Amino acid sequence: MATPSMEDYLERIYKLIDEKGYARVSDIAEGLEVHPSSVTKMIQKLDKDNYLIYEKYRGLILTPKGKKMGKRLMDRHHLLEDFLTVIGVQEENIYSDVEGIEHHLSWDSITCIETLVEYFHRHPEALEQLRKIRSELESE
């Protein structure tokens, strides 16, 4: 079972490989705002746990297990951003809010949020009702 820290690394590595075709220690460190030595230690742990294959000075590649987990984590992140956007959270708060909650929700909760977001996308009139209620509550 991946820890929240491992999830952050896997998500970042998956995103870098998706965007650039590769993930370097320096890019991972910069994206997660950690020291390169911390990245190297975590990469070694992820290698040991079969999420990736790491060869010193040659780089890393995600295993099928690592790709599956990385995609799942990226999808979770995007879903939570979408959810917070849909329910009206101010844009400047969304990224930090997602970072704060994504590791604390069960996959069951994520599935329920996914269903709710899909419901609002299919029923814009319900979303409008939600926004109206929020507006009424804010004006009280």
PDB file of C-alpha atoms in Angstrom:
ATOM      1  CA  MET A   1       0.000   0.000   0.000  1.00  0.00           C
ATOM      2  CA  ALA A   2       1.425   3.367  -1.040  1.00  0.00           C
ATOM      3  CA  THR A   3       1.821   6.091   1.573  1.00  0.00           C
ATOM      4  CA  PRO A   4       0.646   9.664   0.850  1.00  0.00           C
ATOM      5  CA  SER A   5       4.269  10.633   0.209  1.00  0.00           C
ATOM      6  CA  MET A   6       4.739   7.753  -2.220  1.00  0.00           C
ATOM      7  CA  GLU A   7       1.525   8.800  -3.953  1.00  0.00           C
ATOM      8  CA  ASP A   8       2.821  12.361  -4.363  1.00  0.00           C
ATOM      9  CA  TYR A   9       6.000  11.066  -5.976  1.00  0.00           C
ATOM     10  CA  LEU A  10       4.185   8.621  -8.247  1.00  0.00           C
ATOM     11  CA  GLU A  11       1.729  11.291  -9.330  1.00  0.00           C
ATOM     12  CA  ARG A  12       4.553  13.727 -10.081  1.00  0.00           C
ATOM     13  CA  ILE A  13       6.633  11.123 -11.946  1.00  0.00           C
ATOM     14  CA  TYR A  14       3.614  10.009 -13.980  1.00  0.00           C
ATOM     15  CA  LYS A  15       2.805  13.622 -14.881  1.00  0.00           C
ATOM     16  CA  LEU A  16       6.399  14.398 -15.911  1.00  0.00           C
ATOM     17  CA  ILE A  17       6.654  11.283 -18.084  1.00  0.00           C
ATOM     18  CA  ASP A  18       3.265  12.081 -19.629  1.00  0.00           C
ATOM     19  CA  GLU A  19       4.275  15.680 -20.403  1.00  0.00           C
ATOM     20  CA  LYS A  20       7.993  15.362 -21.220  1.00  0.00           C
ATOM     21  CA  GLY A  21       8.550  11.685 -21.909  1.00  0.00           C
ATOM     22  CA  TYR A  22      10.928  11.362 -18.959  1.00  0.00           C
ATOM     23  CA  ALA A  23      11.284  12.249 -15.278  1.00  0.00           C
ATOM     24  CA  ARG A  24      14.585  13.499 -13.876  1.00  0.00           C
ATOM     25  CA  VAL A  25      15.429  13.691 -10.181  1.00  0.00           C
ATOM     26  CA  SER A  26      15.860  17.467 -10.466  1.00  0.00           C
ATOM     27  CA  ASP A  27      12.406  17.890 -12.073  1.00  0.00           C
ATOM     28  CA  ILE A  28      10.762  15.726  -9.416  1.00  0.00           C
ATOM     29  CA  ALA A  29      12.541  17.647  -6.633  1.00  0.00           C
ATOM     30  CA  GLU A  30      11.499  20.990  -8.104  1.00  0.00           C
ATOM     31  CA  GLY A  31       7.873  19.934  -8.572  1.00  0.00           C
ATOM     32  CA  LEU A  32       7.543  18.571  -5.046  1.00  0.00           C
ATOM     33  CA  GLU A  33       9.752  21.246  -3.465  1.00  0.00           C
ATOM     34  CA  VAL A  34      12.081  18.711  -1.845  1.00  0.00           C
ATOM     35  CA  HIS A  35      15.826  18.057  -1.971  1.00  0.00           C
ATOM     36  CA  PRO A  36      17.180  15.813  -4.731  1.00  0.00           C
ATOM     37  CA  SER A  37      18.565  13.458  -2.069  1.00  0.00           C
ATOM     38  CA  SER A  38      15.002  12.932  -0.783  1.00  0.00           C
ATOM     39  CA  VAL A  39      13.876  12.136  -4.313  1.00  0.00           C
ATOM     40  CA  THR A  40      16.658   9.576  -4.730  1.00  0.00           C
ATOM     41  CA  LYS A  41      15.688   7.838  -1.476  1.00  0.00           C
ATOM     42  CA  MET A  42      12.016   7.689  -2.474  1.00  0.00           C
ATOM     43  CA  ILE A  43      12.849   6.482  -5.983  1.00  0.00           C
ATOM     44  CA  GLN A  44      14.852   3.644  -4.452  1.00  0.00           C
ATOM     45  CA  LYS A  45      11.860   2.747  -2.256  1.00  0.00           C
ATOM     46  CA  LEU A  46       9.471   2.886  -5.225  1.00  0.00           C
ATOM     47  CA  ASP A  47      11.892   0.670  -7.160  1.00  0.00           C
ATOM     48  CA  LYS A  48      11.990  -1.814  -4.270  1.00  0.00           C
ATOM     49  CA  ASP A  49       8.152  -1.835  -4.197  1.00  0.00           C
ATOM     50  CA  ASN A  50       8.005  -2.454  -7.981  1.00  0.00           C
ATOM     51  CA  TYR A  51       6.391   0.862  -8.941  1.00  0.00           C
ATOM     52  CA  LEU A  52       9.354   1.802 -11.123  1.00  0.00           C
ATOM     53  CA  ILE A  53      12.729   0.650 -12.339  1.00  0.00           C
ATOM     54  CA  TYR A  54      15.598   2.948 -11.444  1.00  0.00           C
ATOM     55  CA  GLU A  55      19.115   2.741 -12.785  1.00  0.00           C
ATOM     56  CA  LYS A  56      21.551   5.232 -11.323  1.00  0.00           C
ATOM     57  CA  TYR A  57      22.627   7.822 -13.925  1.00  0.00           C
ATOM     58  CA  ARG A  58      20.280   6.299 -16.521  1.00  0.00           C
ATOM     59  CA  GLY A  59      16.898   7.404 -15.233  1.00  0.00           C
ATOM     60  CA  LEU A  60      13.710   5.626 -14.364  1.00  0.00           C
ATOM     61  CA  ILE A  61      10.712   4.031 -15.982  1.00  0.00           C
ATOM     62  CA  LEU A  62       7.380   3.204 -14.437  1.00  0.00           C
ATOM     63  CA  THR A  63       6.391  -0.440 -14.241  1.00  0.00           C
ATOM     64  CA  PRO A  64       2.834  -1.389 -15.271  1.00  0.00           C
ATOM     65  CA  LYS A  65       1.962  -1.226 -11.539  1.00  0.00           C
ATOM     66  CA  GLY A  66       3.491   2.269 -11.317  1.00  0.00           C
ATOM     67  CA  LYS A  67       1.744   3.471 -14.479  1.00  0.00           C
ATOM     68  CA  LYS A  68      -1.608   2.201 -13.238  1.00  0.00           C
ATOM     69  CA  MET A  69      -1.168   3.882  -9.851  1.00  0.00           C
ATOM     70  CA  GLY A  70       0.172   7.102 -11.395  1.00  0.00           C
ATOM     71  CA  LYS A  71      -2.796   7.364 -13.754  1.00  0.00           C
ATOM     72  CA  ARG A  72      -5.231   6.638 -10.950  1.00  0.00           C
ATOM     73  CA  LEU A  73      -3.650   9.360  -8.789  1.00  0.00           C
ATOM     74  CA  MET A  74      -3.691  11.904 -11.632  1.00  0.00           C
ATOM     75  CA  ASP A  75      -7.328  11.074 -12.354  1.00  0.00           C
ATOM     76  CA  ARG A  76      -8.155  11.510  -8.655  1.00  0.00           C
ATOM     77  CA  HIS A  77      -6.432  14.891  -8.609  1.00  0.00           C
ATOM     78  CA  HIS A  78      -8.270  16.096 -11.719  1.00  0.00           C
ATOM     79  CA  LEU A  79     -11.596  14.817 -10.375  1.00  0.00           C
ATOM     80  CA  LEU A  80     -11.163  16.701  -7.109  1.00  0.00           C
ATOM     81  CA  GLU A  81     -10.196  19.880  -8.979  1.00  0.00           C
ATOM     82  CA  ASP A  82     -13.312  19.461 -11.134  1.00  0.00           C
ATOM     83  CA  PHE A  83     -15.465  18.802  -8.072  1.00  0.00           C
ATOM     84  CA  LEU A  84     -14.254  21.905  -6.235  1.00  0.00           C
ATOM     85  CA  THR A  85     -14.719  23.988  -9.383  1.00  0.00           C
ATOM     86  CA  VAL A  86     -18.244  22.664  -9.937  1.00  0.00           C
ATOM     87  CA  ILE A  87     -19.354  23.393  -6.378  1.00  0.00           C
ATOM     88  CA  GLY A  88     -18.010  26.939  -6.602  1.00  0.00           C
ATOM     89  CA  VAL A  89     -14.741  26.964  -4.671  1.00  0.00           C
ATOM     90  CA  GLN A  90     -12.687  30.018  -5.601  1.00  0.00           C
ATOM     91  CA  GLU A  91     -10.053  29.168  -8.198  1.00  0.00           C
ATOM     92  CA  GLU A  92      -7.134  30.433  -6.114  1.00  0.00           C
ATOM     93  CA  ASN A  93      -8.014  27.899  -3.387  1.00  0.00           C
ATOM     94  CA  ILE A  94      -8.540  24.817  -5.526  1.00  0.00           C
ATOM     95  CA  TYR A  95      -4.952  23.521  -5.903  1.00  0.00           C
ATOM     96  CA  SER A  96      -4.051  23.797  -2.224  1.00  0.00           C
ATOM     97  CA  ASP A  97      -7.425  22.371  -1.180  1.00  0.00           C
ATOM     98  CA  VAL A  98      -6.960  19.351  -3.449  1.00  0.00           C
ATOM     99  CA  GLU A  99      -3.449  18.827  -2.111  1.00  0.00           C
ATOM    100  CA  GLY A 100      -4.879  18.972   1.400  1.00  0.00           C
ATOM    101  CA  ILE A 101      -7.689  16.477   0.916  1.00  0.00           C
ATOM    102  CA  GLU A 102      -6.658  14.016  -1.780  1.00  0.00           C
ATOM    103  CA  HIS A 103      -4.813  11.617   0.545  1.00  0.00           C
ATOM    104  CA  HIS A 104      -7.521  11.684   3.196  1.00  0.00           C
ATOM    105  CA  LEU A 105     -10.414  10.382   1.127  1.00  0.00           C
ATOM    106  CA  SER A 106     -11.194   6.717   0.631  1.00  0.00           C
ATOM    107  CA  TRP A 107     -11.575   5.398  -2.894  1.00  0.00           C
ATOM    108  CA  ASP A 108     -15.245   4.897  -2.007  1.00  0.00           C
ATOM    109  CA  SER A 109     -15.562   8.637  -1.322  1.00  0.00           C
ATOM    110  CA  ILE A 110     -13.739   9.399  -4.569  1.00  0.00           C
ATOM    111  CA  THR A 111     -16.220   7.227  -6.472  1.00  0.00           C
ATOM    112  CA  CYS A 112     -19.152   9.039  -4.829  1.00  0.00           C
ATOM    113  CA  ILE A 113     -17.643  12.429  -5.718  1.00  0.00           C
ATOM    114  CA  GLU A 114     -17.122  11.225  -9.289  1.00  0.00           C
ATOM    115  CA  THR A 115     -20.800  10.251  -9.474  1.00  0.00           C
ATOM    116  CA  LEU A 116     -21.891  13.627  -8.085  1.00  0.00           C
ATOM    117  CA  VAL A 117     -19.701  15.553 -10.544  1.00  0.00           C
ATOM    118  CA  GLU A 118     -21.091  13.499 -13.417  1.00  0.00           C
ATOM    119  CA  TYR A 119     -24.630  14.192 -12.157  1.00  0.00           C
ATOM    120  CA  PHE A 120     -23.999  17.944 -12.173  1.00  0.00           C
ATOM    121  CA  HIS A 121     -22.484  17.758 -15.668  1.00  0.00           C
ATOM    122  CA  ARG A 122     -25.557  15.891 -16.928  1.00  0.00           C
ATOM    123  CA  HIS A 123     -28.022  18.119 -15.042  1.00  0.00           C
ATOM    124  CA  PRO A 124     -26.910  21.758 -15.243  1.00  0.00           C
ATOM    125  CA  GLU A 125     -30.268  22.817 -13.762  1.00  0.00           C
ATOM    126  CA  ALA A 126     -29.329  21.006 -10.529  1.00  0.00           C
ATOM    127  CA  LEU A 127     -26.015  22.829 -10.492  1.00  0.00           C
ATOM    128  CA  GLU A 128     -27.861  26.099 -10.907  1.00  0.00           C
ATOM    129  CA  GLN A 129     -30.065  25.193  -7.915  1.00  0.00           C
ATOM    130  CA  LEU A 130     -26.942  24.469  -5.872  1.00  0.00           C
ATOM    131  CA  ARG A 131     -25.464  27.852  -6.777  1.00  0.00           C
ATOM    132  CA  LYS A 132     -28.740  29.566  -5.895  1.00  0.00           C
ATOM    133  CA  ILE A 133     -28.818  27.907  -2.461  1.00  0.00           C
ATOM    134  CA  ARG A 134     -25.190  28.866  -1.872  1.00  0.00           C
ATOM    135  CA  SER A 135     -25.958  32.464  -2.812  1.00  0.00           C
ATOM    136  CA  GLU A 136     -28.932  32.504  -0.440  1.00  0.00           C
ATOM    137  CA  LEU A 137     -26.824  31.128   2.417  1.00  0.00           C
ATOM    138  CA  GLU A 138     -24.069  33.666   1.796  1.00  0.00           C
ATOM    139  CA  SER A 139     -26.552  36.545   1.915  1.00  0.00           C
ATOM    140  CA  GLU A 140     -28.055  35.477   5.261  1.00  0.00           C
TER     141      GLU A 140
END
